[in-house]
Amino acid sequence: MEELDTHAEPAIGGFNHDVARDDRSPVPPALETAAGWSWRIIVITALVLGIGWVAIKLSIIIVSLMVALLIAVILEPMTSKLQNRWGWPPALAATVGVFGLLILILGLLVGAGTGIVAGVSDLAGQVSQGVATLIDLLVQKFPNLQVTLNDGWAKVQSTIQNNATTLLGGVASVGSSLTSFLTGFILTLFALFFFLKDGRRLWHWIVRATPHSQHDRVNEAGIRAWVTIGNYTRTQAFVAAVDAVGIGVVAMLLRTPFSLAFPIAVVVFLFSFVPIVGAFISGFLAILIVLVNTQSVPMALLMLVGVLAVQQIEGNILQPILQGNALNMHALAIVLIVAAGSAVAGIVGALFAVPLAAAINTAILYIRGHDTYPYLNRMEDRPGGPPRAFDAVTTEHWQHFDEAVAQHLSPKERRAANKQARAERRAQRSE
């Protein structure tokens, strides 16, 4: 028998390809490797396309859940305080949060809705007239550009008219009808109620579905993702309000009537939730309105200075103080994420892309050993409950479940028992 060469050098990684490969194979090794990668890439691409197709079909549900999630992040501190400090039942605290939101929306619609609709209608005409005025000014300076500028603006108008649905909705365009809007609105309210009432239990159910060895890491990563979304949403809302008020006041100081200044402020507030890109678009619109209203280039330049001043104060002072580096993402990454979200889902995608990406980024950083929020390890009243092993959470959950089943209480008796337990906890806290 022929003796094996025990002194043959192993290949990189300890594997000898000369021994493993059949030299009689007519397929070159490089082609075999490329084929292996190719079918895997095809499978992954098909999976991504399938998920995208399902997302398009369920866009109303997905958008409603995302809106409810962002609102729940804002309302959760209030409902948690009602439960922990005042001893309110979770259902009552969640109901107060939902009805408070409804009252706020109805108040805005009744108090300012008509003015906003009329103002936005005037705003659209003013923007169109502003672009025409800007083109006239450029033509006066550069007569050779007249045909190019007019043709370019005509093409832009045609594109906007022909693709209005796509620009405004993307994959969520199916929700443009009144019926779909009402369906999404009602679903958002229901989802918001249960996020506020049972959000922690829903999250624990998701964590228990992961491998047991990863429970603690997944739970802590999810808590930090939630905190990231909360910080981002609350900061953006406050900064958007500051931008809207500041730019609206500057517009009024430059003799813009309130009927136009107020819609400008509303547009600035809404576009401020789209990072970087939104500030540029809303600022440009505000400058156009002032240019048309005053028919004065110096006034438009003053508006430009005012917009830049407000945005510089917001970007260099307010956001660093309020938000710090919580997102841990480069500005280029944010621009690309906004562009990708807008391409996939229109304005809805642009609004949700950054907070979703920031939450995923924070969770991945924690799982890889980089904790963005180390202070959460010391907070007793943090979202998700006090710091402890998730096994203790699971044990407590099943103990309550077994006790409830063993007692065989009727719904009325169970409510009475829960009320007594809450009273005992309040008494213990007061001591």
Short mmCIF file of C-alpha atoms in Angstrom, two decimals:
data_model
loop_
_atom_site.label_atom_id
_atom_site.label_comp_id
_atom_site.label_asym_id
_atom_site.label_seq_id
_atom_site.Cartn_x
_atom_site.Cartn_y
_atom_site.Cartn_z
CA MET A 1 0.00 0.00 0.00
CA GLU A 2 1.27 3.44 -0.88
CA GLU A 3 2.39 5.45 2.12
CA LEU A 4 0.64 8.75 2.81
CA ASP A 5 2.78 11.87 2.87
CA THR A 6 2.38 13.10 6.43
CA HIS A 7 4.66 16.07 5.77
CA ALA A 8 2.37 17.73 3.22
CA GLU A 9 1.69 21.35 4.16
CA PRO A 10 -1.94 22.07 5.11
CA ALA A 11 -3.71 24.80 3.21
CA ILE A 12 -4.82 28.05 4.83
CA GLY A 13 -7.29 27.34 7.61
CA GLY A 14 -5.89 23.84 8.17
CA PHE A 15 -7.66 22.31 5.14
CA ASN A 16 -5.74 20.73 2.28
CA HIS A 17 -7.61 21.55 -0.90
CA ASP A 18 -5.30 19.31 -2.97
CA VAL A 19 -6.54 16.26 -1.06
CA ALA A 20 -10.22 17.26 -0.95
CA ARG A 21 -10.63 18.25 -4.60
CA ASP A 22 -11.15 15.66 -7.27
CA ASP A 23 -8.63 16.47 -10.00
CA ARG A 24 -10.82 14.65 -12.50
CA SER A 25 -13.65 17.21 -12.02
CA PRO A 26 -14.17 19.19 -15.24
CA VAL A 27 -15.36 22.27 -13.28
CA PRO A 28 -12.60 24.64 -12.11
CA PRO A 29 -12.54 25.32 -8.32
CA ALA A 30 -13.10 29.06 -8.84
CA LEU A 31 -16.26 28.36 -10.83
CA GLU A 32 -17.53 25.97 -8.13
CA THR A 33 -17.01 28.67 -5.49
CA ALA A 34 -18.73 31.30 -7.65
CA ALA A 35 -21.68 28.96 -8.23
CA GLY A 36 -22.02 28.33 -4.50
CA TRP A 37 -22.08 32.04 -3.75
CA SER A 38 -24.48 32.70 -6.64
CA TRP A 39 -27.28 30.40 -5.52
CA ARG A 40 -27.01 31.71 -1.96
CA ILE A 41 -27.26 35.30 -3.20
CA ILE A 42 -30.27 34.33 -5.33
CA VAL A 43 -32.02 32.78 -2.31
CA ILE A 44 -31.33 35.83 -0.13
CA THR A 45 -32.51 38.19 -2.89
CA ALA A 46 -35.70 36.18 -3.35
CA LEU A 47 -36.30 36.29 0.41
CA VAL A 48 -35.82 40.07 0.52
CA LEU A 49 -38.14 40.56 -2.46
CA GLY A 50 -40.73 38.32 -0.81
CA ILE A 51 -40.57 40.33 2.40
CA GLY A 52 -40.90 43.53 0.37
CA TRP A 53 -43.95 42.18 -1.47
CA VAL A 54 -45.61 41.23 1.82
CA ALA A 55 -44.76 44.68 3.23
CA ILE A 56 -46.44 46.36 0.25
CA LYS A 57 -49.58 44.28 0.72
CA LEU A 58 -49.64 45.00 4.47
CA SER A 59 -48.50 48.62 4.21
CA ILE A 60 -51.53 50.01 6.07
CA ILE A 61 -50.91 47.68 9.01
CA ILE A 62 -47.16 48.33 9.08
CA VAL A 63 -47.53 52.12 8.88
CA SER A 64 -50.23 52.10 11.57
CA LEU A 65 -48.04 50.05 13.91
CA MET A 66 -45.04 52.32 13.29
CA VAL A 67 -47.08 55.47 13.98
CA ALA A 68 -48.52 53.89 17.13
CA LEU A 69 -45.01 52.90 18.24
CA LEU A 70 -43.63 56.44 17.86
CA ILE A 71 -46.60 57.94 19.71
CA ALA A 72 -46.32 55.29 22.44
CA VAL A 73 -42.68 56.24 22.97
CA ILE A 74 -43.78 59.82 23.69
CA LEU A 75 -46.74 58.90 25.94
CA GLU A 76 -45.10 55.99 27.79
CA PRO A 77 -43.39 58.10 30.50
CA MET A 78 -46.74 59.70 31.38
CA THR A 79 -48.67 56.41 31.54
CA SER A 80 -45.87 54.75 33.51
CA LYS A 81 -45.98 57.55 36.05
CA LEU A 82 -49.76 57.18 36.37
CA GLN A 83 -49.31 53.46 37.05
CA ASN A 84 -46.25 53.49 39.31
CA ARG A 85 -46.74 56.71 41.27
CA TRP A 86 -50.52 56.99 41.38
CA GLY A 87 -51.40 53.31 41.22
CA TRP A 88 -53.68 53.55 38.20
CA PRO A 89 -54.58 50.29 36.42
CA PRO A 90 -52.68 49.88 33.12
CA ALA A 91 -55.90 49.91 31.10
CA LEU A 92 -57.04 53.20 32.65
CA ALA A 93 -53.65 54.86 32.16
CA ALA A 94 -53.55 53.73 28.52
CA THR A 95 -57.10 54.97 27.96
CA VAL A 96 -56.20 58.39 29.34
CA GLY A 97 -53.19 58.54 27.01
CA VAL A 98 -55.23 57.62 23.92
CA PHE A 99 -58.10 59.98 24.73
CA GLY A 100 -55.66 62.78 25.52
CA LEU A 101 -54.16 62.32 22.07
CA LEU A 102 -57.61 62.35 20.48
CA ILE A 103 -58.56 65.56 22.30
CA LEU A 104 -55.32 67.20 21.12
CA ILE A 105 -55.93 66.16 17.50
CA LEU A 106 -59.55 67.31 17.56
CA GLY A 107 -58.54 70.61 19.13
CA LEU A 108 -55.99 71.25 16.40
CA LEU A 109 -58.46 70.32 13.69
CA VAL A 110 -61.25 72.49 15.09
CA GLY A 111 -59.05 75.42 16.07
CA ALA A 112 -56.66 75.57 13.15
CA GLY A 113 -57.63 72.91 10.64
CA THR A 114 -59.56 75.18 8.29
CA GLY A 115 -56.83 77.79 8.37
CA ILE A 116 -54.16 75.18 7.64
CA VAL A 117 -56.06 73.77 4.66
CA ALA A 118 -56.70 77.22 3.18
CA GLY A 119 -53.16 78.33 3.95
CA VAL A 120 -51.56 75.26 2.41
CA SER A 121 -53.66 75.79 -0.71
CA ASP A 122 -52.38 79.37 -0.94
CA LEU A 123 -48.90 78.09 -0.11
CA ALA A 124 -48.85 75.82 -3.17
CA GLY A 125 -49.73 78.73 -5.43
CA GLN A 126 -47.15 80.93 -3.77
CA VAL A 127 -44.42 78.30 -4.26
CA SER A 128 -45.23 78.00 -7.97
CA GLN A 129 -45.24 81.77 -8.34
CA GLY A 130 -42.01 81.97 -6.36
CA VAL A 131 -40.21 79.62 -8.72
CA ALA A 132 -41.48 81.66 -11.68
CA THR A 133 -40.20 84.86 -10.04
CA LEU A 134 -36.84 83.23 -9.37
CA ILE A 135 -36.59 82.13 -13.00
CA ASP A 136 -37.39 85.68 -14.17
CA LEU A 137 -34.62 87.08 -11.96
CA LEU A 138 -32.12 84.56 -13.34
CA VAL A 139 -33.18 85.26 -16.92
CA GLN A 140 -32.60 88.99 -16.40
CA LYS A 141 -29.01 88.22 -15.38
CA PHE A 142 -28.45 85.33 -17.80
CA PRO A 143 -30.74 85.71 -20.86
CA ASN A 144 -29.26 82.64 -22.55
CA LEU A 145 -30.71 80.39 -19.84
CA GLN A 146 -34.36 81.33 -20.44
CA VAL A 147 -35.27 78.32 -22.60
CA THR A 148 -33.37 75.88 -20.38
CA LEU A 149 -34.92 77.17 -17.15
CA ASN A 150 -38.47 77.28 -18.52
CA ASP A 151 -38.19 73.78 -19.97
CA GLY A 152 -36.70 72.46 -16.75
CA TRP A 153 -39.47 73.93 -14.57
CA ALA A 154 -42.14 72.60 -16.97
CA LYS A 155 -40.64 69.12 -16.70
CA VAL A 156 -40.57 69.34 -12.89
CA GLN A 157 -44.25 70.36 -12.78
CA SER A 158 -45.18 67.56 -15.17
CA THR A 159 -43.25 65.01 -13.12
CA ILE A 160 -44.92 66.11 -9.88
CA GLN A 161 -48.40 65.94 -11.42
CA ASN A 162 -47.81 62.55 -13.04
CA ASN A 163 -46.23 61.00 -9.93
CA ALA A 164 -48.11 62.78 -7.14
CA THR A 165 -49.34 59.52 -5.61
CA THR A 166 -45.87 57.99 -5.58
CA LEU A 167 -44.24 61.11 -4.16
CA LEU A 168 -46.75 61.43 -1.35
CA GLY A 169 -47.16 57.81 -0.45
CA GLY A 170 -44.77 55.33 -2.01
CA VAL A 171 -45.87 51.85 -0.99
CA ALA A 172 -48.38 53.44 1.38
CA SER A 173 -50.30 54.98 -1.53
CA VAL A 174 -52.96 52.31 -1.04
CA GLY A 175 -53.97 54.25 2.05
CA SER A 176 -54.80 57.41 0.14
CA SER A 177 -58.54 56.81 0.12
CA LEU A 178 -60.73 57.95 2.98
CA THR A 179 -61.67 54.38 3.89
CA SER A 180 -58.06 53.29 4.11
CA PHE A 181 -57.18 56.37 6.12
CA LEU A 182 -59.94 55.71 8.64
CA THR A 183 -58.91 52.04 8.84
CA GLY A 184 -55.32 53.01 9.50
CA PHE A 185 -56.34 55.65 12.04
CA ILE A 186 -58.52 53.23 14.03
CA LEU A 187 -55.83 50.54 13.87
CA THR A 188 -53.27 53.05 15.11
CA LEU A 189 -55.44 53.92 18.12
CA PHE A 190 -55.99 50.25 19.00
CA ALA A 191 -52.29 49.46 18.64
CA LEU A 192 -51.40 52.54 20.71
CA PHE A 193 -53.75 51.44 23.51
CA PHE A 194 -52.20 47.98 23.73
CA PHE A 195 -48.63 49.30 23.41
CA LEU A 196 -49.30 51.55 26.41
CA LYS A 197 -51.21 48.91 28.38
CA ASP A 198 -49.25 45.72 27.63
CA GLY A 199 -46.10 46.93 25.89
CA ARG A 200 -43.75 45.32 28.40
CA ARG A 201 -45.61 42.01 28.30
CA LEU A 202 -45.58 42.03 24.49
CA TRP A 203 -41.83 42.62 24.51
CA HIS A 204 -41.21 39.87 27.05
CA TRP A 205 -43.19 37.48 24.86
CA ILE A 206 -40.87 38.32 21.95
CA VAL A 207 -37.77 37.83 24.11
CA ARG A 208 -38.99 34.43 25.32
CA ALA A 209 -39.18 33.33 21.66
CA THR A 210 -35.38 33.75 21.32
CA PRO A 211 -32.80 31.16 22.46
CA HIS A 212 -32.62 30.91 26.25
CA SER A 213 -28.92 31.74 26.35
CA GLN A 214 -29.60 35.08 24.61
CA HIS A 215 -32.55 36.26 26.72
CA ASP A 216 -30.62 38.81 28.77
CA ARG A 217 -28.75 40.28 25.79
CA VAL A 218 -31.85 40.53 23.61
CA ASN A 219 -33.88 42.08 26.44
CA GLU A 220 -31.25 44.70 27.26
CA ALA A 221 -30.64 45.46 23.57
CA GLY A 222 -34.38 45.96 23.02
CA ILE A 223 -34.63 48.30 26.01
CA ARG A 224 -31.81 50.42 24.60
CA ALA A 225 -33.42 50.45 21.15
CA TRP A 226 -36.65 51.69 22.77
CA VAL A 227 -34.76 54.43 24.64
CA THR A 228 -33.08 55.46 21.38
CA ILE A 229 -36.41 55.81 19.59
CA GLY A 230 -37.81 57.76 22.56
CA ASN A 231 -34.87 60.15 22.73
CA TYR A 232 -34.95 60.69 18.98
CA THR A 233 -38.71 61.25 18.77
CA ARG A 234 -38.97 63.63 21.74
CA THR A 235 -35.90 65.59 20.66
CA GLN A 236 -37.09 65.87 17.07
CA ALA A 237 -40.54 67.03 18.21
CA PHE A 238 -39.06 69.77 20.40
CA VAL A 239 -36.52 70.85 17.79
CA ALA A 240 -39.21 70.84 15.09
CA ALA A 241 -41.37 73.12 17.24
CA VAL A 242 -38.44 75.51 17.78
CA ASP A 243 -37.69 75.56 14.04
CA ALA A 244 -41.34 76.13 13.16
CA VAL A 245 -41.82 78.99 15.63
CA GLY A 246 -38.48 80.61 14.75
CA ILE A 247 -38.93 80.53 10.98
CA GLY A 248 -42.60 81.51 11.26
CA VAL A 249 -41.70 84.56 13.38
CA VAL A 250 -38.96 85.59 10.93
CA ALA A 251 -41.44 85.33 8.05
CA MET A 252 -43.96 87.53 9.88
CA LEU A 253 -41.26 90.10 10.69
CA LEU A 254 -40.60 90.30 6.94
CA ARG A 255 -44.23 91.33 6.34
CA THR A 256 -45.55 87.87 5.47
CA PRO A 257 -49.25 87.65 6.47
CA PHE A 258 -50.24 85.20 9.19
CA SER A 259 -52.35 83.25 6.68
CA LEU A 260 -49.08 82.27 4.96
CA ALA A 261 -46.68 82.36 7.93
CA PHE A 262 -48.73 79.79 9.86
CA PRO A 263 -48.74 77.19 7.02
CA ILE A 264 -45.01 77.83 6.62
CA ALA A 265 -44.54 76.99 10.30
CA VAL A 266 -46.65 73.82 9.91
CA VAL A 267 -44.62 72.69 6.88
CA VAL A 268 -41.35 73.40 8.72
CA PHE A 269 -42.56 71.41 11.75
CA LEU A 270 -43.52 68.37 9.65
CA PHE A 271 -40.41 68.41 7.45
CA SER A 272 -38.16 68.72 10.51
CA PHE A 273 -38.86 65.06 11.25
CA VAL A 274 -36.95 64.19 8.06
CA PRO A 275 -33.31 64.74 9.11
CA ILE A 276 -31.06 67.05 7.06
CA VAL A 277 -33.12 66.88 3.85
CA GLY A 278 -36.32 68.18 5.48
CA ALA A 279 -34.63 71.31 6.82
CA PHE A 280 -33.30 72.18 3.36
CA ILE A 281 -36.67 71.72 1.62
CA SER A 282 -38.76 73.60 4.20
CA GLY A 283 -36.24 76.46 4.37
CA PHE A 284 -36.23 76.80 0.58
CA LEU A 285 -40.04 76.94 0.52
CA ALA A 286 -40.09 79.64 3.21
CA ILE A 287 -37.64 81.78 1.21
CA LEU A 288 -39.74 81.41 -1.94
CA ILE A 289 -42.89 82.53 -0.13
CA VAL A 290 -41.21 85.67 1.19
CA LEU A 291 -39.80 86.42 -2.27
CA VAL A 292 -43.27 86.22 -3.85
CA ASN A 293 -45.05 88.07 -1.06
CA THR A 294 -42.62 91.01 -0.92
CA GLN A 295 -41.38 90.97 -4.54
CA SER A 296 -38.04 91.94 -3.04
CA VAL A 297 -34.75 90.07 -3.39
CA PRO A 298 -33.26 91.77 -0.28
CA MET A 299 -36.24 90.54 1.77
CA ALA A 300 -35.72 87.01 0.43
CA LEU A 301 -32.04 87.24 1.36
CA LEU A 302 -33.02 88.36 4.86
CA MET A 303 -35.33 85.34 5.07
CA LEU A 304 -32.40 83.16 3.98
CA VAL A 305 -30.29 84.63 6.78
CA GLY A 306 -33.12 84.05 9.27
CA VAL A 307 -33.61 80.43 8.17
CA LEU A 308 -29.88 79.74 8.39
CA ALA A 309 -29.68 81.38 11.82
CA VAL A 310 -32.57 79.30 13.21
CA GLN A 311 -31.20 76.09 11.72
CA GLN A 312 -27.68 76.77 12.96
CA ILE A 313 -28.95 77.37 16.50
CA GLU A 314 -31.00 74.18 16.26
CA GLY A 315 -28.23 72.05 14.74
CA ASN A 316 -25.24 73.31 16.73
CA ILE A 317 -26.78 74.11 20.11
CA LEU A 318 -30.16 72.46 20.71
CA GLN A 319 -29.62 69.02 19.20
CA PRO A 320 -26.16 68.40 20.70
CA ILE A 321 -27.44 69.41 24.14
CA LEU A 322 -30.74 67.52 23.97
CA GLN A 323 -29.70 64.46 22.02
CA GLY A 324 -25.93 64.28 22.10
CA ASN A 325 -24.52 61.48 19.98
CA ALA A 326 -27.34 59.07 20.77
CA LEU A 327 -27.84 58.04 17.16
CA ASN A 328 -24.19 57.05 16.67
CA MET A 329 -24.55 57.45 12.92
CA HIS A 330 -22.61 59.60 10.48
CA ALA A 331 -24.44 62.39 8.64
CA LEU A 332 -23.77 60.66 5.30
CA ALA A 333 -25.38 57.48 6.62
CA ILE A 334 -28.44 59.47 7.71
CA VAL A 335 -28.79 61.08 4.27
CA LEU A 336 -28.51 57.69 2.55
CA ILE A 337 -31.03 56.14 4.95
CA VAL A 338 -33.52 58.98 4.31
CA ALA A 339 -33.02 58.60 0.55
CA ALA A 340 -33.53 54.83 0.71
CA GLY A 341 -36.61 55.15 2.91
CA SER A 342 -38.09 57.76 0.60
CA ALA A 343 -37.43 55.61 -2.48
CA VAL A 344 -39.08 52.58 -0.90
CA ALA A 345 -42.01 54.15 0.95
CA GLY A 346 -42.25 57.83 0.01
CA ILE A 347 -42.65 60.38 2.81
CA VAL A 348 -43.62 57.63 5.26
CA GLY A 349 -40.33 55.87 4.62
CA ALA A 350 -38.37 59.09 5.02
CA LEU A 351 -40.02 59.72 8.40
CA PHE A 352 -39.49 56.24 9.85
CA ALA A 353 -36.17 55.24 8.29
CA VAL A 354 -33.86 57.12 10.66
CA PRO A 355 -35.43 56.19 14.04
CA LEU A 356 -35.72 52.56 12.92
CA ALA A 357 -32.12 52.47 11.71
CA ALA A 358 -30.94 54.21 14.90
CA ALA A 359 -32.75 51.66 17.08
CA ILE A 360 -31.28 48.73 15.13
CA ASN A 361 -27.83 50.31 15.31
CA THR A 362 -28.07 50.74 19.09
CA ALA A 363 -29.23 47.14 19.57
CA ILE A 364 -26.42 45.76 17.42
CA LEU A 365 -23.84 47.87 19.26
CA TYR A 366 -25.04 46.49 22.60
CA ILE A 367 -24.99 42.88 21.38
CA ARG A 368 -21.43 43.42 20.14
CA GLY A 369 -20.39 44.72 23.56
CA HIS A 370 -20.71 48.50 23.13
CA ASP A 371 -23.36 49.90 25.49
CA THR A 372 -24.63 53.29 24.33
CA TYR A 373 -26.64 53.79 27.54
CA PRO A 374 -24.61 52.38 30.46
CA TYR A 375 -26.65 54.39 32.97
CA LEU A 376 -29.63 52.10 32.28
CA ASN A 377 -27.84 49.42 34.31
CA ARG A 378 -28.43 51.57 37.42
CA MET A 379 -31.96 52.86 36.76
CA GLU A 380 -34.79 51.23 38.69
CA ASP A 381 -37.59 53.04 36.84
CA ARG A 382 -36.22 52.53 33.33
CA PRO A 383 -38.40 51.31 30.43
CA GLY A 384 -38.65 47.54 30.52
CA GLY A 385 -38.44 47.32 34.30
CA PRO A 386 -35.56 47.43 36.80
CA PRO A 387 -32.24 45.77 35.89
CA ARG A 388 -32.36 42.03 36.63
CA ALA A 389 -31.83 38.71 34.90
CA PHE A 390 -34.54 37.89 32.40
CA ASP A 391 -34.92 34.44 33.97
CA ALA A 392 -36.33 36.20 37.04
CA VAL A 393 -38.84 38.00 34.80
CA THR A 394 -39.86 34.71 33.20
CA THR A 395 -40.16 32.95 36.57
CA GLU A 396 -42.33 35.75 37.94
CA HIS A 397 -44.52 35.66 34.83
CA TRP A 398 -45.24 31.95 35.10
CA GLN A 399 -45.76 32.18 38.87
CA HIS A 400 -48.49 34.77 38.32
CA PHE A 401 -49.92 32.63 35.52
CA ASP A 402 -50.00 29.48 37.67
CA GLU A 403 -51.45 31.34 40.64
CA ALA A 404 -54.21 32.83 38.50
CA VAL A 405 -55.06 29.44 37.03
CA ALA A 406 -54.89 27.68 40.40
CA GLN A 407 -57.20 30.18 42.06
CA HIS A 408 -59.83 29.84 39.31
CA LEU A 409 -61.05 33.34 40.05
CA SER A 410 -63.94 34.81 38.17
CA PRO A 411 -63.21 38.03 36.25
CA LYS A 412 -64.90 40.08 38.98
CA GLU A 413 -62.90 38.36 41.74
CA ARG A 414 -59.65 38.77 39.78
CA ARG A 415 -60.25 42.52 39.40
CA ALA A 416 -60.88 42.81 43.13
CA ALA A 417 -57.69 40.85 43.90
CA ASN A 418 -55.65 43.03 41.55
CA LYS A 419 -57.10 46.16 43.15
CA GLN A 420 -56.12 44.90 46.60
CA ALA A 421 -52.60 44.03 45.40
CA ARG A 422 -52.14 47.54 43.98
CA ALA A 423 -53.32 49.06 47.24
CA GLU A 424 -50.78 46.98 49.15
CA ARG A 425 -47.98 48.07 46.81
CA ARG A 426 -48.94 51.74 47.27
CA ALA A 427 -48.90 51.27 51.03
CA GLN A 428 -45.43 49.71 50.85
CA ARG A 429 -44.10 52.58 48.73
CA SER A 430 -45.54 55.19 51.08
CA GLU A 431 -43.71 53.57 54.00
#
